[in-house]
CSV table of C-alpha atoms and ligand atoms in Angstrom, one decimal:
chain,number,residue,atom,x,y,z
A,1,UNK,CA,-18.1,-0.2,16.0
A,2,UNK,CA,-16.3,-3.7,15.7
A,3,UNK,CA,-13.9,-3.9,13.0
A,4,UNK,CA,-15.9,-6.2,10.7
A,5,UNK,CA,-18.8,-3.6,11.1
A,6,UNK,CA,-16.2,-0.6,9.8
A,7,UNK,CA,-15.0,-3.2,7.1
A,8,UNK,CA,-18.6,-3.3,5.9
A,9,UNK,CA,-18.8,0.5,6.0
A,10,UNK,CA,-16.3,0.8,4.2
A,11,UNK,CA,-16.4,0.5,0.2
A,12,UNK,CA,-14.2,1.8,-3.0
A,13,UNK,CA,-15.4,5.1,-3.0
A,14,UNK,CA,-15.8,6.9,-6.5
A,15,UNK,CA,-16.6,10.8,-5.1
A,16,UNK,CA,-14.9,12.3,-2.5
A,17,UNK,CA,-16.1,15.9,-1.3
A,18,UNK,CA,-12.6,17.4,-0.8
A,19,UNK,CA,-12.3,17.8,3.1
A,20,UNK,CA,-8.9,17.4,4.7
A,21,UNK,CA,-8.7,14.1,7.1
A,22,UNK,CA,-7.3,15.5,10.3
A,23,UNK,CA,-3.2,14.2,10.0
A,24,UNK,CA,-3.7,12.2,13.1
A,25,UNK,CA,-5.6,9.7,11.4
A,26,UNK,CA,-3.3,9.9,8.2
A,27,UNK,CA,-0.7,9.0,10.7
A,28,UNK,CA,-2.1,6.5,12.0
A,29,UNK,CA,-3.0,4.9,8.5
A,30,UNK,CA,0.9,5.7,7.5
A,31,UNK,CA,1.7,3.9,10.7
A,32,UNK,CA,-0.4,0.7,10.2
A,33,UNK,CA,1.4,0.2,6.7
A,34,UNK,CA,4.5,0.7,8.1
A,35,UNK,CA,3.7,-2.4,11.1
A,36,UNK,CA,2.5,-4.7,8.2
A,37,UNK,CA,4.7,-8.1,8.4
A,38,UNK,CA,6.6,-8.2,5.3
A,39,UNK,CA,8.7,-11.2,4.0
A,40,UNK,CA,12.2,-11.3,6.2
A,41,UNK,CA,10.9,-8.3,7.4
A,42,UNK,CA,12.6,-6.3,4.3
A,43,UNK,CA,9.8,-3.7,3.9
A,44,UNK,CA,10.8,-3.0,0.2
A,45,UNK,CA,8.6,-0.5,-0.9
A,46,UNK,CA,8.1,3.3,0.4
A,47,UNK,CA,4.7,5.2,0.5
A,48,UNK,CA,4.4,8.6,-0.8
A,49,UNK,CA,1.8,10.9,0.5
A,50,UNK,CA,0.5,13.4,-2.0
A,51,UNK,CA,-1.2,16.5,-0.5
A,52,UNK,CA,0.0,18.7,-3.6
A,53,UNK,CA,-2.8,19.8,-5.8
A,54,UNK,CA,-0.5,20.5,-9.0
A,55,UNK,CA,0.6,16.7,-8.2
A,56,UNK,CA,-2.5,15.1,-7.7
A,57,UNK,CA,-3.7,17.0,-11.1
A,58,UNK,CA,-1.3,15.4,-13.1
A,59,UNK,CA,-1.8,12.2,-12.0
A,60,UNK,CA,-5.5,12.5,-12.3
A,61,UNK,CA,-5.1,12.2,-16.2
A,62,UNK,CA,-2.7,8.8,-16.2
A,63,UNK,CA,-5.2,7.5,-13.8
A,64,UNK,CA,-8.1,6.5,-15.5
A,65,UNK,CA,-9.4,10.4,-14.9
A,66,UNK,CA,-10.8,8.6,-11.4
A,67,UNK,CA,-12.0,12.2,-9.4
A,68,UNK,CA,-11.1,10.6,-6.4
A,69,UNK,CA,-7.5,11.3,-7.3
A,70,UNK,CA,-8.2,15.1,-6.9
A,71,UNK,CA,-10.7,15.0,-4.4
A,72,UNK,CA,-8.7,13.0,-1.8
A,73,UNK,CA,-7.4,14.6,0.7
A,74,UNK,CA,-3.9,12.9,0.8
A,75,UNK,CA,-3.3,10.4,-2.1
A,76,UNK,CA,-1.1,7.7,-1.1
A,77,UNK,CA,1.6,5.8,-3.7
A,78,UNK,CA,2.6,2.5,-2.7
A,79,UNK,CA,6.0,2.4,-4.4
A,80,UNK,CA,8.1,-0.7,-4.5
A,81,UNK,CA,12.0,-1.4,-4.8
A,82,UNK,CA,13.0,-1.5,-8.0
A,83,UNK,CA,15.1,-4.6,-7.0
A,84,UNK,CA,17.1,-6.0,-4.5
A,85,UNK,CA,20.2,-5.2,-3.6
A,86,UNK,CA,22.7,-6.1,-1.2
A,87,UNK,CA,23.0,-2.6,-0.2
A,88,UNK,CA,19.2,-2.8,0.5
A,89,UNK,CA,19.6,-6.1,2.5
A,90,UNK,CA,21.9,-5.4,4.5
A,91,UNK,CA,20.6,-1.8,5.5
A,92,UNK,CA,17.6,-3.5,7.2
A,93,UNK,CA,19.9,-6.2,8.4
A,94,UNK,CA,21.7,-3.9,10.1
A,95,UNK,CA,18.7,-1.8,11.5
A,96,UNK,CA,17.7,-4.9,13.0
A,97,UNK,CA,20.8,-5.4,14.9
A,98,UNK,CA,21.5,-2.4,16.2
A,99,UNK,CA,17.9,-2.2,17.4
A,100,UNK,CA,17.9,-5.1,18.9
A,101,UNK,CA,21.4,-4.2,20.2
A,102,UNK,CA,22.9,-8.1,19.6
A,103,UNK,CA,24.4,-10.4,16.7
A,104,UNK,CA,23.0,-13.4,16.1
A,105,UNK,CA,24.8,-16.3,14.3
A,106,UNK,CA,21.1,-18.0,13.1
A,107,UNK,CA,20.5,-14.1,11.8
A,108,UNK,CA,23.5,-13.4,9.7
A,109,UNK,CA,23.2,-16.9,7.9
A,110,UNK,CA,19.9,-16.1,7.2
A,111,UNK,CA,21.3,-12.6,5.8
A,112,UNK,CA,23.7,-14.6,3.8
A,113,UNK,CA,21.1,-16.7,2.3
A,114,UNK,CA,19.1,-13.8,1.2
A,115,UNK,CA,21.9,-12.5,-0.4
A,116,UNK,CA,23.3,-15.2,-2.0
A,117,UNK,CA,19.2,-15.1,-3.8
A,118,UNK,CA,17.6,-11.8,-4.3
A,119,UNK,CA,20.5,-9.8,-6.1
A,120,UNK,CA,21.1,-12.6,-8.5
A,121,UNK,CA,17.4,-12.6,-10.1
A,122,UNK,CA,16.0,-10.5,-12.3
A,123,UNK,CA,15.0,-6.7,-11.3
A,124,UNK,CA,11.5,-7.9,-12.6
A,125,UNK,CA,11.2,-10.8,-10.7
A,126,UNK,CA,11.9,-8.6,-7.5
A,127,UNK,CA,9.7,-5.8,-8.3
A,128,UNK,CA,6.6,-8.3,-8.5
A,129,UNK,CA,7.9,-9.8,-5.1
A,130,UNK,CA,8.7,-6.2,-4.1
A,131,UNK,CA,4.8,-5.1,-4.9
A,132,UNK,CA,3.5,-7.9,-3.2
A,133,UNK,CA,5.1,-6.8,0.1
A,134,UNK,CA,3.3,-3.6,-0.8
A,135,UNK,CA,-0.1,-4.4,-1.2
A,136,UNK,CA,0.1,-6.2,2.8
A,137,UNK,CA,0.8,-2.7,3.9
A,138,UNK,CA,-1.9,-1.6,1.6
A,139,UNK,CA,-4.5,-3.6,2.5
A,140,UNK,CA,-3.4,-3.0,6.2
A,141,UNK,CA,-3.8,0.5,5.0
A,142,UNK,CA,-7.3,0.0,3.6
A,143,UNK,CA,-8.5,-1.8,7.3
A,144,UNK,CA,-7.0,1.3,9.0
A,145,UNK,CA,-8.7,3.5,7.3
A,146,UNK,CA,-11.6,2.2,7.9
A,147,UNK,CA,-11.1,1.5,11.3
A,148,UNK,CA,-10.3,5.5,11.6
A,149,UNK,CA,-13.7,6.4,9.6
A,150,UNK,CA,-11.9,7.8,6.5
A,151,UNK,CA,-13.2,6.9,2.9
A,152,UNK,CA,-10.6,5.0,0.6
A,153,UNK,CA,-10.0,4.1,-3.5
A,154,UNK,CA,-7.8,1.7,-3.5
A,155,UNK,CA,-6.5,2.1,-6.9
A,156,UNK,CA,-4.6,-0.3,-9.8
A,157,UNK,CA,-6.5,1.6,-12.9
A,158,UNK,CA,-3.6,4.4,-13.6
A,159,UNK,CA,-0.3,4.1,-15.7
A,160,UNK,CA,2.8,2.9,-13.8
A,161,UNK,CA,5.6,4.4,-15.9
A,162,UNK,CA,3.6,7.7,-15.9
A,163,UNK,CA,3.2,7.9,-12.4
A,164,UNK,CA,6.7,6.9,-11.9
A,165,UNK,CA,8.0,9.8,-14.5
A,166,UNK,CA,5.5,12.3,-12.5
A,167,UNK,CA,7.2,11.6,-8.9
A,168,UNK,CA,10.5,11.1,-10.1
A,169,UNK,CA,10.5,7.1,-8.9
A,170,UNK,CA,12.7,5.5,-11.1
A,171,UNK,CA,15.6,7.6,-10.2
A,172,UNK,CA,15.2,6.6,-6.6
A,173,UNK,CA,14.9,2.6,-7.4
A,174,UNK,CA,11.5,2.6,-7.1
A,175,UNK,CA,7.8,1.7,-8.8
A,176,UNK,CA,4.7,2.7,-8.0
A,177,UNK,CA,2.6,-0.9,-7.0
A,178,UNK,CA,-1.1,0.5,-6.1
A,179,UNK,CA,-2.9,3.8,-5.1
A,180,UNK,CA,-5.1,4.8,-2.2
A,181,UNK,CA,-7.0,8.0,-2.3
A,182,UNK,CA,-8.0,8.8,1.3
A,183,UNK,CA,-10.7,11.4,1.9
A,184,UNK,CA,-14.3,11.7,2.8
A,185,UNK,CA,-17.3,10.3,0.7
A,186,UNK,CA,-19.7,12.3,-1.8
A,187,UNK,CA,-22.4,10.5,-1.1
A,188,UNK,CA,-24.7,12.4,-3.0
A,189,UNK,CA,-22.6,12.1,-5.9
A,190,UNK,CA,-21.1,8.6,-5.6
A,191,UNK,CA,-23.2,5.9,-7.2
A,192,UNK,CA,-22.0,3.2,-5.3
A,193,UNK,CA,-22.3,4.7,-1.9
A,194,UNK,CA,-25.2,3.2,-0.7
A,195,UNK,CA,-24.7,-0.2,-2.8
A,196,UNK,CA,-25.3,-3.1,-0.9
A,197,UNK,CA,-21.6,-5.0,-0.2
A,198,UNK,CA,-21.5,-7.9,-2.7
A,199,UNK,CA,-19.0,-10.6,-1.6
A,200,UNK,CA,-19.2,-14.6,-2.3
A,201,UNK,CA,-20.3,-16.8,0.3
A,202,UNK,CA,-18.0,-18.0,3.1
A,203,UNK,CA,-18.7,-21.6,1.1
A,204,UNK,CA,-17.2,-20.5,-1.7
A,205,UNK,CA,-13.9,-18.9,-0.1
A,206,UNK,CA,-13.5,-20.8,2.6
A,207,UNK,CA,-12.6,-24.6,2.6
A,208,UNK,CA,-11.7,-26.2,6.0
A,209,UNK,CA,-10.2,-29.2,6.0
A,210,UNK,CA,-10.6,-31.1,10.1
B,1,LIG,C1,-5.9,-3.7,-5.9
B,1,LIG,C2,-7.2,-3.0,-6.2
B,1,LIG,C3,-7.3,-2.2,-7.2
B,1,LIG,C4,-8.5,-1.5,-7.5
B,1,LIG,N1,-8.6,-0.5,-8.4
B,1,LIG,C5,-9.6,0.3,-8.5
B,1,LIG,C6,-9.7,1.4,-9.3
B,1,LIG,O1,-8.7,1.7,-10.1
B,1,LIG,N2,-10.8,2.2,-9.3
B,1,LIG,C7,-11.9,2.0,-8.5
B,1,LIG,O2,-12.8,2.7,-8.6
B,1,LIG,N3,-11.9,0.9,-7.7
B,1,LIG,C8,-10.8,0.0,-7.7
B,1,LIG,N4,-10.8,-1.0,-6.9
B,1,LIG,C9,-12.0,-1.3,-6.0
B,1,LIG,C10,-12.6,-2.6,-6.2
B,1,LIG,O3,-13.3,-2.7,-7.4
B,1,LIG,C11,-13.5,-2.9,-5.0
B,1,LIG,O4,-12.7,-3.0,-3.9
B,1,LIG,C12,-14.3,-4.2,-5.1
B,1,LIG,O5,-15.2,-4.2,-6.2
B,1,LIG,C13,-15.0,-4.5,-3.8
B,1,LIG,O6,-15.9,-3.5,-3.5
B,1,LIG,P1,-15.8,-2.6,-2.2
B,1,LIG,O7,-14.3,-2.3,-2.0
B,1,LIG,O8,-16.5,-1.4,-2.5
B,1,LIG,O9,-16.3,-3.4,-1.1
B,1,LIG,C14,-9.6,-1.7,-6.6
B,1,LIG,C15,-9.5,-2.6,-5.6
B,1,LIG,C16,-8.3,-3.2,-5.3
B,1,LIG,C17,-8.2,-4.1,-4.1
């Protein structure tokens, strides 16, 4: 299958039947979120992958009671810094240079820059810059999954500051941004499994200017 074809398999599942995805695909997924491009490359969120069934069940409740959150077979939290720091900065900064095993003068302005910015602005402001850089990996996350023939919810309709409280986030300067039950589909339980796709015309998404 070509990749558009497994992008119109693939829907927002709403019943999963509770089979485990083999962790070779979950990798895989995990590993397509973590190649997403992010802005100056600062990756500022972590994903937490829930396989406990005591965890999943509390969270079921601050998310919209959604069964999918249960039923998954791993249930992934896209959890974004809280803020930025300098600390946070220059960590990846740092990474970079040592992987790439050279200084660069172009590079460590541009650090400076970043840090002359981010800290100063409001922890707010970064977070919703912060969750942006999440949902790339997310949607990447979404295509993967897809690509590997593994169902998907992705997920907004649950409580942040519960979610948070249940995993513990806040402590560790993060938020959760956006959820993705991954699992296998109930058909015969899941209304919208064989829905046809709805999407607007090209025309209406799409204006090319020659
Ligand atoms: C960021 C985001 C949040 C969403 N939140 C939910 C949700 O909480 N529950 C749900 O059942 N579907 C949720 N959806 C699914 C959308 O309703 C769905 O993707 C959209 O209607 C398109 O349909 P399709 O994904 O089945 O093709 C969400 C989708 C996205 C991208």
């Amino acid at each position: 299958m070509e990749l558009l074809d497994k992008l119109n398999w693939r829907y927002a599942t709403k019943a999963m039947n509770g089979k485990t995805v083999d962790q070779d695909k979950i990798d895989r997924i995990l590993e397509a979120a973590r190649l997403a491009p992010t802005s100056s490359g600062l990756q500022p969120f972590e994903i937490i992958v829930i396989t406990n069934n005591d965890i999943k069940g509390q969270i079921k409740p601050v998310a919209w009671d959604q069964s999918v959150i249960t039923d998954s077979s791993h249930l992934l939290v896209f959890a974004a810094w809280d803020t930025y720091t300098a600390e946070r900065i220059n960590q990846v900064f740092d990474m970079t240079n040592s992987v790439r095993g050279y200084e660069n003068e172009g590079f460590e302005n541009y650090r400076q820059m970043l840090l002359n910015t981010y800290p100063q602005k409001d922890a707010e402001e970064n977070f919703i810059h912060a969750s942006k850089q999440a949902y790339i990996a997310f949607g990447l996350a979404v295509a993967a999954a897809a690509y590997e023939g593994v169902d998907a919810t992705p997920m907004e309709g649950f409580d942040p500051d519960a979610v948070d409280k249940i995993l513990g986030l806040r402590e560790k300067g993060l938020r959760s941004a956006v959820l993705l039950p991954l699992g296998y589909r109930d058909e015969d339980n899941d209304w919208l499994a064989n829905q046809v796709k709805v999407r607007k015309p090209k025309e209406q998404l799409v204006t090319v200017l020659d």
